[in-house]
Tab-separated table of C-alpha atoms and ligand atoms in Angstrom:
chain	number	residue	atom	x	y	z
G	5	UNK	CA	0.000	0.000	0.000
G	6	UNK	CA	1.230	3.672	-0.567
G	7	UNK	CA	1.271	5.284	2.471
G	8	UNK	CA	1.695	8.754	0.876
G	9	UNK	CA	-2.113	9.773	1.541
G	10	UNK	CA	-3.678	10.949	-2.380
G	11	UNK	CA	-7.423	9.581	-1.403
G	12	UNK	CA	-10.285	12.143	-1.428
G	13	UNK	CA	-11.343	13.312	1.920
G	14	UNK	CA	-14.557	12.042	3.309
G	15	UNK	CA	-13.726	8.134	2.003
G	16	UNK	CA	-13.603	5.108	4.350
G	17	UNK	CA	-10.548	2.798	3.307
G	18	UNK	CA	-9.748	0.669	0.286
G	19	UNK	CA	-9.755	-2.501	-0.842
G	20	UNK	CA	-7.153	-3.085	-3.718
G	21	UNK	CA	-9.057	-5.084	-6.618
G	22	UNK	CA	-6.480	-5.644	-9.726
G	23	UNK	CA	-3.684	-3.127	-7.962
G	24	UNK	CA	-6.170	-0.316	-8.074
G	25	UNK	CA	-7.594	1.348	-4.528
G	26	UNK	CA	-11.254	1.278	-4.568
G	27	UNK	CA	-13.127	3.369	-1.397
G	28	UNK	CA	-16.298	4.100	-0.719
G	29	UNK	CA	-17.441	7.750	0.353
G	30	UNK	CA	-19.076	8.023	3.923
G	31	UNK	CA	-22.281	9.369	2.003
G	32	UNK	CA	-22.606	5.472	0.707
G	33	UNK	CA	-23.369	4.654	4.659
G	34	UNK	CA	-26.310	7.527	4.380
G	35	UNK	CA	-27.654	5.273	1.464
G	36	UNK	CA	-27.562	2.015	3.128
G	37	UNK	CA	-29.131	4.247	6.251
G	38	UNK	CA	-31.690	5.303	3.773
G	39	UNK	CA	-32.339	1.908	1.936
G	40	UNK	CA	-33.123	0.148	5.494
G	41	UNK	CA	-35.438	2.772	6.515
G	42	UNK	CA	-37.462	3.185	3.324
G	43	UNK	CA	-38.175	-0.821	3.812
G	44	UNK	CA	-36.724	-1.226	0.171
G	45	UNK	CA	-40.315	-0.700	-1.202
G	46	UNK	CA	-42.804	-3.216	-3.565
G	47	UNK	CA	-43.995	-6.541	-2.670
G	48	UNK	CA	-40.608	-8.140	-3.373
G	49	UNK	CA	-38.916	-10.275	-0.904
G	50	UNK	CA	-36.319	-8.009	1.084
G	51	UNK	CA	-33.544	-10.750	0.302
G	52	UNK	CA	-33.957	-10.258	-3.544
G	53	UNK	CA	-33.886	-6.427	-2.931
G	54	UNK	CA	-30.675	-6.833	-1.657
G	55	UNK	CA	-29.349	-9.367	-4.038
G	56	UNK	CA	-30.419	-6.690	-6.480
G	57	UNK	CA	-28.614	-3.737	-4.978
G	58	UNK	CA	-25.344	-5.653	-4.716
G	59	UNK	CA	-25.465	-6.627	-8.243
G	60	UNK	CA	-25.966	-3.065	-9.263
G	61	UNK	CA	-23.261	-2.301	-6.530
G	62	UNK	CA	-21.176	-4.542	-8.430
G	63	UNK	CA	-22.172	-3.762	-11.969
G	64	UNK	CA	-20.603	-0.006	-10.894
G	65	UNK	CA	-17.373	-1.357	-9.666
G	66	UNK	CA	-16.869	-3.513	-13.106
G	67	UNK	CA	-17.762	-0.519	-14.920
G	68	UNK	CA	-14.697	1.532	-13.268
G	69	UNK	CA	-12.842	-1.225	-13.497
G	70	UNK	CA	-13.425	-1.192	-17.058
G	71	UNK	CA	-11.836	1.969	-17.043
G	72	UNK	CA	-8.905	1.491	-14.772
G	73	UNK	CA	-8.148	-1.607	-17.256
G	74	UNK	CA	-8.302	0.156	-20.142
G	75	UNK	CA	-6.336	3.216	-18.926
G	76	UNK	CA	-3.469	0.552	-17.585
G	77	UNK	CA	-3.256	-0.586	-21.136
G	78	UNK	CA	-2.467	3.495	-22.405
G	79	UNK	CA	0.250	3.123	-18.836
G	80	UNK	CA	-2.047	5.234	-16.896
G	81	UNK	CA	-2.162	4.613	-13.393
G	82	UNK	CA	-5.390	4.947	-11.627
G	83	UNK	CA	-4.587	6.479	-8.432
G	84	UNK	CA	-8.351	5.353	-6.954
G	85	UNK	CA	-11.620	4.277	-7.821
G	86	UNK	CA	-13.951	6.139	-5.339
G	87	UNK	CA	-17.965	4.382	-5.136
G	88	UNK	CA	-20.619	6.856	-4.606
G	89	UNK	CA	-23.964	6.073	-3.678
G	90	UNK	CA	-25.121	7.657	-7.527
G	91	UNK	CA	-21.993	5.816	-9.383
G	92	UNK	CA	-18.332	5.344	-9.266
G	93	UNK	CA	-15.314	7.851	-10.044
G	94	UNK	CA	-12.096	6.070	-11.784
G	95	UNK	CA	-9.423	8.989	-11.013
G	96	UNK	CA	-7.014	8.635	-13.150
G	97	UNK	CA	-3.403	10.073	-12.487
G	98	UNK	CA	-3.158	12.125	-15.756
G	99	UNK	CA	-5.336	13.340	-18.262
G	100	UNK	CA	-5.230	10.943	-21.612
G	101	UNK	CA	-4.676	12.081	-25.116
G	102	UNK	CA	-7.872	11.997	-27.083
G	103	UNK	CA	-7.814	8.666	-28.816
G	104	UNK	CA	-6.734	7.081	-25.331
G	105	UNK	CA	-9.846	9.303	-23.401
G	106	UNK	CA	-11.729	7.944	-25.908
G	107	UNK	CA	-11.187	4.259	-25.746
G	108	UNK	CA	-10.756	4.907	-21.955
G	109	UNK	CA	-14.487	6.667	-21.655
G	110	UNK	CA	-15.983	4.162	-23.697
G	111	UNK	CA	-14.444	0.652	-22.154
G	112	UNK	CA	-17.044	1.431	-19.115
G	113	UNK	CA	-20.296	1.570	-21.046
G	114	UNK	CA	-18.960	-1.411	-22.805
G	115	UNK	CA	-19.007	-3.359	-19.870
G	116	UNK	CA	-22.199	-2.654	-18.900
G	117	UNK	CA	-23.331	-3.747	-22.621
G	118	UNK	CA	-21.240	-6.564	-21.943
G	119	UNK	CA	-23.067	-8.062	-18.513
G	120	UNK	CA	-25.943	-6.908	-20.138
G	121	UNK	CA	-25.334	-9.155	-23.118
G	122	UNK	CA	-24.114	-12.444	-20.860
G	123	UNK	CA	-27.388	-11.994	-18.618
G	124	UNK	CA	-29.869	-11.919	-22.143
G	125	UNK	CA	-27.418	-15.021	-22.683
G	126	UNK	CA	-27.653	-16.790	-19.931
G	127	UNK	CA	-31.659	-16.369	-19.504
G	128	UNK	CA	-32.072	-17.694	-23.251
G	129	UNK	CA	-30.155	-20.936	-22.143
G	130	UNK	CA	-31.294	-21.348	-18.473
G	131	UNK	CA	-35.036	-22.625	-18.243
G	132	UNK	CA	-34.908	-22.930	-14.362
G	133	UNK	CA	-35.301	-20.610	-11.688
G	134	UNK	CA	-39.147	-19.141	-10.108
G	135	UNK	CA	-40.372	-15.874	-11.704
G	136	UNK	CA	-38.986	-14.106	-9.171
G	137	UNK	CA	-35.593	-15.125	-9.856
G	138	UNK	CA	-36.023	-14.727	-13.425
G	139	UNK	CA	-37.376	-11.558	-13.053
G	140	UNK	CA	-34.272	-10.270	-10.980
G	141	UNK	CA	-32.207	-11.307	-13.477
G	142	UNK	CA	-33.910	-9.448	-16.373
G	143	UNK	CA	-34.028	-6.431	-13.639
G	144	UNK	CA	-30.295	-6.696	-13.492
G	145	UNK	CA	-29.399	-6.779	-16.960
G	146	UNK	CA	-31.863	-3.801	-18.019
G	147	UNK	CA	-30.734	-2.069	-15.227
G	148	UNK	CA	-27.152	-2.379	-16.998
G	149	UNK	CA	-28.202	-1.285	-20.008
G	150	UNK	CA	-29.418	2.125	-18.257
G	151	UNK	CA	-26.072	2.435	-16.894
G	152	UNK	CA	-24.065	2.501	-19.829
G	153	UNK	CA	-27.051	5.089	-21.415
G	154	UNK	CA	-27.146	6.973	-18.554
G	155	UNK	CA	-23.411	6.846	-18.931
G	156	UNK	CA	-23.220	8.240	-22.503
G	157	UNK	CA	-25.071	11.268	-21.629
G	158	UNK	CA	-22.545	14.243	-22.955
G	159	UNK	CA	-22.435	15.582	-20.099
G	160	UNK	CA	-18.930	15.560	-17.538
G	161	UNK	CA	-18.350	13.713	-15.383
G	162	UNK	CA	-20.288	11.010	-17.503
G	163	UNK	CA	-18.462	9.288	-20.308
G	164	UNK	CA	-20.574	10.387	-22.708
G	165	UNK	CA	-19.140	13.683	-21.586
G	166	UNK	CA	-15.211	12.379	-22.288
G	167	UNK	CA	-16.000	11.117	-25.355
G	168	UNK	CA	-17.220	13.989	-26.624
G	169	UNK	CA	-14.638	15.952	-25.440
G	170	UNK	CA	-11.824	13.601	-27.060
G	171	UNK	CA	-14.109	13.196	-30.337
G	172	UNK	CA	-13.863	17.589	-30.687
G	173	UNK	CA	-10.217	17.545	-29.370
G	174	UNK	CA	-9.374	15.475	-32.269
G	175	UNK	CA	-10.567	18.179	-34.408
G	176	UNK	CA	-10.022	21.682	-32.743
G	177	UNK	CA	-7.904	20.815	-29.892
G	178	UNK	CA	-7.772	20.394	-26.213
G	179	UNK	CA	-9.292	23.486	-25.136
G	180	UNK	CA	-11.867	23.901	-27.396
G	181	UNK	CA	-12.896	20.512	-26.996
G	182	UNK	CA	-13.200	20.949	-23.046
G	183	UNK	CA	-15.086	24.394	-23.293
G	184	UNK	CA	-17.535	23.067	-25.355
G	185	UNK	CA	-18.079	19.904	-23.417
G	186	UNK	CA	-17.669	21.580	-20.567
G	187	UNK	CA	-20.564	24.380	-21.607
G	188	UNK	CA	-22.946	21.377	-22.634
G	189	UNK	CA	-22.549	19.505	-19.580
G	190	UNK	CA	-23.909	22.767	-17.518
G	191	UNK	CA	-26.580	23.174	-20.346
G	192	UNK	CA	-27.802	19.630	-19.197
G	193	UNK	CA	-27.359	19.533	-15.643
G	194	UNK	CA	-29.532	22.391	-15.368
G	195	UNK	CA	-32.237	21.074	-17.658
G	196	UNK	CA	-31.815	17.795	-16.197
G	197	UNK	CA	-32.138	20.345	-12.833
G	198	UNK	CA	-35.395	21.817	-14.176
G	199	UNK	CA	-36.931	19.098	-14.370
G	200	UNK	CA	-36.346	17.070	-11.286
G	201	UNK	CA	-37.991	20.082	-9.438
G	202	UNK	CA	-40.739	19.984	-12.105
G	203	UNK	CA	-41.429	16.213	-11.316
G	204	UNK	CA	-40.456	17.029	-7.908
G	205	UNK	CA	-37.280	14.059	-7.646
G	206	UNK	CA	-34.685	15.329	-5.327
G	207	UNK	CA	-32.597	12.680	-6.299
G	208	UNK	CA	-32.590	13.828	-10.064
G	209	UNK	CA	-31.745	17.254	-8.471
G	210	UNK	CA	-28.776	16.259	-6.771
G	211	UNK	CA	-27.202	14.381	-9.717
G	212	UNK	CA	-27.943	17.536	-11.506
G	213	UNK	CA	-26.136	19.678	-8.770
G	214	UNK	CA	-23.439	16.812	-9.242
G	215	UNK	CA	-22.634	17.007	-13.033
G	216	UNK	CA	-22.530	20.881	-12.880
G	217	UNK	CA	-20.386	21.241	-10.243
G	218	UNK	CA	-17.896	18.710	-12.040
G	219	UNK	CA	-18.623	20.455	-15.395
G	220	UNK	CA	-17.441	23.511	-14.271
G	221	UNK	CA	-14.333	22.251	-12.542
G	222	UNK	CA	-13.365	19.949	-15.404
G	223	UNK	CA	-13.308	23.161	-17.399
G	224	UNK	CA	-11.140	25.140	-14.422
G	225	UNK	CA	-8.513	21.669	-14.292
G	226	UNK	CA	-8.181	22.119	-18.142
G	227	UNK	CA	-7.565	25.614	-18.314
G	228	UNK	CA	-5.241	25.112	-15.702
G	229	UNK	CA	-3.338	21.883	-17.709
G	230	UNK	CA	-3.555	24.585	-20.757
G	231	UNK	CA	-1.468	27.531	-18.730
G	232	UNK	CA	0.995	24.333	-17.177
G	233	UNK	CA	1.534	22.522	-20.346
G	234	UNK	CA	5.440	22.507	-21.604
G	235	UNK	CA	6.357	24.726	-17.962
G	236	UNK	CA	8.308	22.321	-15.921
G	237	UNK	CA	7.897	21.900	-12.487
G	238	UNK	CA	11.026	24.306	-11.413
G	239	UNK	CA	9.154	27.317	-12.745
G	240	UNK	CA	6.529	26.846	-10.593
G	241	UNK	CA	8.116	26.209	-7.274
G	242	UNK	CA	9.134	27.920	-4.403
G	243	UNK	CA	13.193	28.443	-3.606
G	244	UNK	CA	13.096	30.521	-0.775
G	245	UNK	CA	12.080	28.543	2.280
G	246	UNK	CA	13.490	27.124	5.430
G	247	UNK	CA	14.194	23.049	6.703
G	248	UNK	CA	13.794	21.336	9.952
G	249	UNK	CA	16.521	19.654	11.385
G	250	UNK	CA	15.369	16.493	11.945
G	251	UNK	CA	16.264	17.016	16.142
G	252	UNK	CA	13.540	19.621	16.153
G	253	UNK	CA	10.517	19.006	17.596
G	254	UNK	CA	7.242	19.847	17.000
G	255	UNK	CA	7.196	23.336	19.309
G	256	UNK	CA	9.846	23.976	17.584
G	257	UNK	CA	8.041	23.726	14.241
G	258	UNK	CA	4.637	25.279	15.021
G	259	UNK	CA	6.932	28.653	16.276
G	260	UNK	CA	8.283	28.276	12.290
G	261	UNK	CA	4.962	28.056	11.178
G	262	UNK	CA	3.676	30.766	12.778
G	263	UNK	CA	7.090	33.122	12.595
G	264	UNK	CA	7.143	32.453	8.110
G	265	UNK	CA	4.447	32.022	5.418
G	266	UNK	CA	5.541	28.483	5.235
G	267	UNK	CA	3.127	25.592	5.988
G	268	UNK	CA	5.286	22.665	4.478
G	269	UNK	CA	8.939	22.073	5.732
G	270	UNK	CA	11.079	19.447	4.021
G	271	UNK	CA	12.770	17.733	7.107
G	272	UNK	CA	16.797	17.528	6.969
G	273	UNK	CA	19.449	15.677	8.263
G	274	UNK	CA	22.619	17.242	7.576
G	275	UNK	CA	22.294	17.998	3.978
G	276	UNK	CA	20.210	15.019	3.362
G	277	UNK	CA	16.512	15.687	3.132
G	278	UNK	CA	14.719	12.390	5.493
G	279	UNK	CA	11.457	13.901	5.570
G	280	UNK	CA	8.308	16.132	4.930
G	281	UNK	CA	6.124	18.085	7.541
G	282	UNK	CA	3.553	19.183	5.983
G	283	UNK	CA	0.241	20.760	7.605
G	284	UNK	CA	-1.493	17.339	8.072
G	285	UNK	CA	1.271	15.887	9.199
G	286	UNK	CA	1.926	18.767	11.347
G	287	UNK	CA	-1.428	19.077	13.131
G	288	UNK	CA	-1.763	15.321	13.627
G	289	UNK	CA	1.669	14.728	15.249
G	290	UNK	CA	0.668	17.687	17.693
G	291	UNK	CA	-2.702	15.926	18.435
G	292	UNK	CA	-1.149	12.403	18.525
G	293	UNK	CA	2.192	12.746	20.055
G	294	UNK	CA	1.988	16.317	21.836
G	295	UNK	CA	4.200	18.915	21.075
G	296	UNK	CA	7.569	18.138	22.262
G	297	UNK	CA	8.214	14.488	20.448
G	298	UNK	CA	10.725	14.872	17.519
G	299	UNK	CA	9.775	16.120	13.929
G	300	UNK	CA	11.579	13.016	13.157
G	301	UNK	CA	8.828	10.679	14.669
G	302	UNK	CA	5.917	12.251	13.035
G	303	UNK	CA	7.300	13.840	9.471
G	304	UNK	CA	6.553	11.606	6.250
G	305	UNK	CA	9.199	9.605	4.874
G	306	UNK	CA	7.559	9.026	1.790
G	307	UNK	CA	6.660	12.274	0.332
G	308	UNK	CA	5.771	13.303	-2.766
G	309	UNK	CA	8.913	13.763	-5.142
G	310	UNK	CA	8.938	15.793	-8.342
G	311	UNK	CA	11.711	15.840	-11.080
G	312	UNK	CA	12.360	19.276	-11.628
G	313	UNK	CA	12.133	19.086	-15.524
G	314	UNK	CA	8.711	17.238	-15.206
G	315	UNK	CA	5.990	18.837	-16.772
G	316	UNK	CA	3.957	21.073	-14.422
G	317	UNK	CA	0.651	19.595	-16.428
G	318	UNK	CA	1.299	16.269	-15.168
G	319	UNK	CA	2.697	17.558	-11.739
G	320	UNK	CA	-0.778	19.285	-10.890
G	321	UNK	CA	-3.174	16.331	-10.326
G	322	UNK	CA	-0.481	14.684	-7.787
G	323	UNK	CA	-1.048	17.067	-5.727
G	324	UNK	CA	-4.578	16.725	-4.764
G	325	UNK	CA	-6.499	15.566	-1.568
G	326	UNK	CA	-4.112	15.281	1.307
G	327	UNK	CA	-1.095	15.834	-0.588
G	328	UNK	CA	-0.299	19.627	-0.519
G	329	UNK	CA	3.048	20.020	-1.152
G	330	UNK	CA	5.648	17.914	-2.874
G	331	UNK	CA	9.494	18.675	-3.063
G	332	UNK	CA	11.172	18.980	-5.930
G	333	UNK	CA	14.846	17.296	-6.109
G	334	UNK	CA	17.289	16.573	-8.536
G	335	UNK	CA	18.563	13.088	-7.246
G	336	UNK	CA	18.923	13.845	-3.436
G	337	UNK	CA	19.254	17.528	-3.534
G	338	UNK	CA	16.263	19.549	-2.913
G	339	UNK	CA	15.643	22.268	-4.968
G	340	UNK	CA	12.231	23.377	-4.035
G	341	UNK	CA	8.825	23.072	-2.499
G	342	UNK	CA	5.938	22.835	-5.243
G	343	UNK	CA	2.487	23.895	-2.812
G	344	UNK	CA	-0.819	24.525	-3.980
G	345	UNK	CA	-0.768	27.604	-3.328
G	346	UNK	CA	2.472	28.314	-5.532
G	347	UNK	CA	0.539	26.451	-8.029
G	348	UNK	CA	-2.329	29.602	-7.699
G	349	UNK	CA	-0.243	31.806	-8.036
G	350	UNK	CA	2.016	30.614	-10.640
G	351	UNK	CA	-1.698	30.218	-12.660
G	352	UNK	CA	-2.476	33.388	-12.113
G	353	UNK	CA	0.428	35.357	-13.241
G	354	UNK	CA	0.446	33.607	-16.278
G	355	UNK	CA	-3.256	34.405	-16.772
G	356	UNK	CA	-1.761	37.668	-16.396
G	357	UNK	CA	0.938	36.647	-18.716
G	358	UNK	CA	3.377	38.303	-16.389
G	359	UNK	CA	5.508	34.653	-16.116
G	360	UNK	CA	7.290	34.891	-19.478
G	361	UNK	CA	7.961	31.500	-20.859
G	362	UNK	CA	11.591	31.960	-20.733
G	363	UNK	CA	12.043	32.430	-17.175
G	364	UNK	CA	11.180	28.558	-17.096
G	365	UNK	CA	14.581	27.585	-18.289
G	366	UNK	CA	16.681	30.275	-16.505
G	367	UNK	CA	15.544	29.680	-13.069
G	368	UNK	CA	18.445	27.081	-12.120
G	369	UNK	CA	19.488	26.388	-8.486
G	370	UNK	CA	22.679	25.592	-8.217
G	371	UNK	CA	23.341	22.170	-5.815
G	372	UNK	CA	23.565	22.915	-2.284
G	373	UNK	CA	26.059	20.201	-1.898
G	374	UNK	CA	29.251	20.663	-3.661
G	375	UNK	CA	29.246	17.819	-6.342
U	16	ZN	ZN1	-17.802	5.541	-16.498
């Protein structure tokens, strides 16, 4: 397991299925909550309810799956899958190309199709079961089938949405592609919006909420990759800040933290960097351990660490949930901190276009340690 800590907040843990994390969000507890209250509905037998829900459950997971499998085949790692109670979320560690997003978007509709297909199958062939059961299993497979539609609606963060995103970026581009998709997955989310309070389904109006919200920061994350793209990581990050030693101890730290602007402090030990403190790290070693154990004891050893000459594009979604800051070192010197917040900033001054692309390439550090 990594123990450098990517997940999205507000998940229970993983289980690993095929090397990929896959966690489930608290709000899938409020579902289960809300499934046992509301009696599961009908004259059905509760057991086949539940039988039901797990296959759907499980028809979700193979869909991400599908993805994650698909995306492994391009060599893109899928740093989780996270299960909602309205669907899954395959994150994957960097945006595809378009004929990748494409086969990528499409593989989990597919599968759907696919169980969809073997279920038809299997019913022609099997003559056995009650009506019930037979009736389940026709309730499972159509219920498949509306999962890869629903799926294909063009709207992010469906994968009808991707697809048409990587379908116009083969044409006019990356940008272009993502503002349009971007625009028409708003469009729908609030029609789809309009109408759940018309027919008065709060559940429609949450997904709707849902698909806006990611519409509009799908479009914010690809402006972003647009202004990072070709920039490599040392433009970006920050070269004035100050270490720990690694005999310091947490006091110490927190009078750092309040006395500079700094939140993250690569830990050092001599001129060898052992260590990151970062906020979380910071705050949980003073609840844990108290204030006067050793940075040492409560730093993480397996921080984030960022090639200097990567590119920034492919820098930005590593650092996302817990992961705030990353160092940037050339072998085992440390060159710089790359933050979120340097990230902001960096964005913004080149929305400004006050960062002139040269500076990228002039902004050397020489080693620390004479070489
Ligand atoms: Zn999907």
């Amino acid at each position: 397991m990594n123990k450098r800590d990517t997940r999205l907040s507000g998940t229970l843990s993983a289980v690993v299925l095929f090397g990929v994390p896959v966690r489930f969000h608290f709000t899938f507890v409020l579902l289960l909550i809300f499934l046992v209250t509301a009696g599961f509905g009908g004259g059905r037998s509760v057991l086949l309810d539940v039988v039901f829900i797990l296959s759907l459950f499980f028809s979700v997971l193979l869909h991400e799956l599908g993805h994650a499998m698909v995306a492994r085949a391009y060599k893109i790692r899928t740093l989780e899958i996270v299960m909602y109670p309205i669907g899954g979320v395959a994150r994957l560690e960097k945006q595809a190309a378009p004929g990748p997003e494409l086969a990528i978007a499409l593989a989990g509709p597919m599968v759907n199709v696919v169980i969809a297909g073997g279920l038809y199958g299997w019913m022609a062939i099997w003559s056995g079961g009650a009506q019930q059961e037979r009736e389940l299993v026709n309730r499972i497979a159509v219920s498949n089938l509306y999962l890869a539609g629903f799926n294909m609606a063009p709207a992010f963060p469906m994968d009808g949405g991707r697809v048409l995103r990587a379908l116009l970026a083969m044409w006019k581009g990356e940008s272009y592609a993502t503002r349009v998709a971007a625009t028409v997955g708003r469009f729908l989310a609030m029609a789809m919006g309009v109408y759940g309070l018309v027919i008065g389904n709060i559940f429609l109006l949450l997904i709707a909420f849902l698909i806006y919200v990611a519409a509009s920061q799908e479009g914010a994350a690809s402006a972003g990759r647009a202004l990072t793209h070709g920039m490599p990581v040392r433009a970006a990050m920050v070269t004035e800040f100050e270490t720990l030693s690694h005999g310091s101890s947490i006091r110490e730290a927190s009078e750092r933290l309040l006395a500079t602007t700094q939140q993250d402090f690569p830990v050092v030990h001599g001129d060898r960097v052992i260590g990151l403190l970062d906020r979380h790290t910071f705050l949980r070693g003073m609840a844990v351990e108290g204030a006067d154990v050793y940075v040492s004891q409560v730093m993480d050893r397996e921080f984030l660490r960022l090639d200097p000459a990567m590119d920034l594009a492919e820098a930005l979604p590593l650092l996302t949930g817990a992961t705030s800051c990353a160092l940037v070192m050339a072998d085992d010197t440390l060159l710089g901190l790359l933050t979120r917040e340097n990230i902001s900033e960096f964005l913004l001054l080149r929305k400004l276009g006050i960062v002139p692309d040269a500076r990228s390439g002039e902004r050397r550090i020489e080693p620390v340690s004479p070489e």
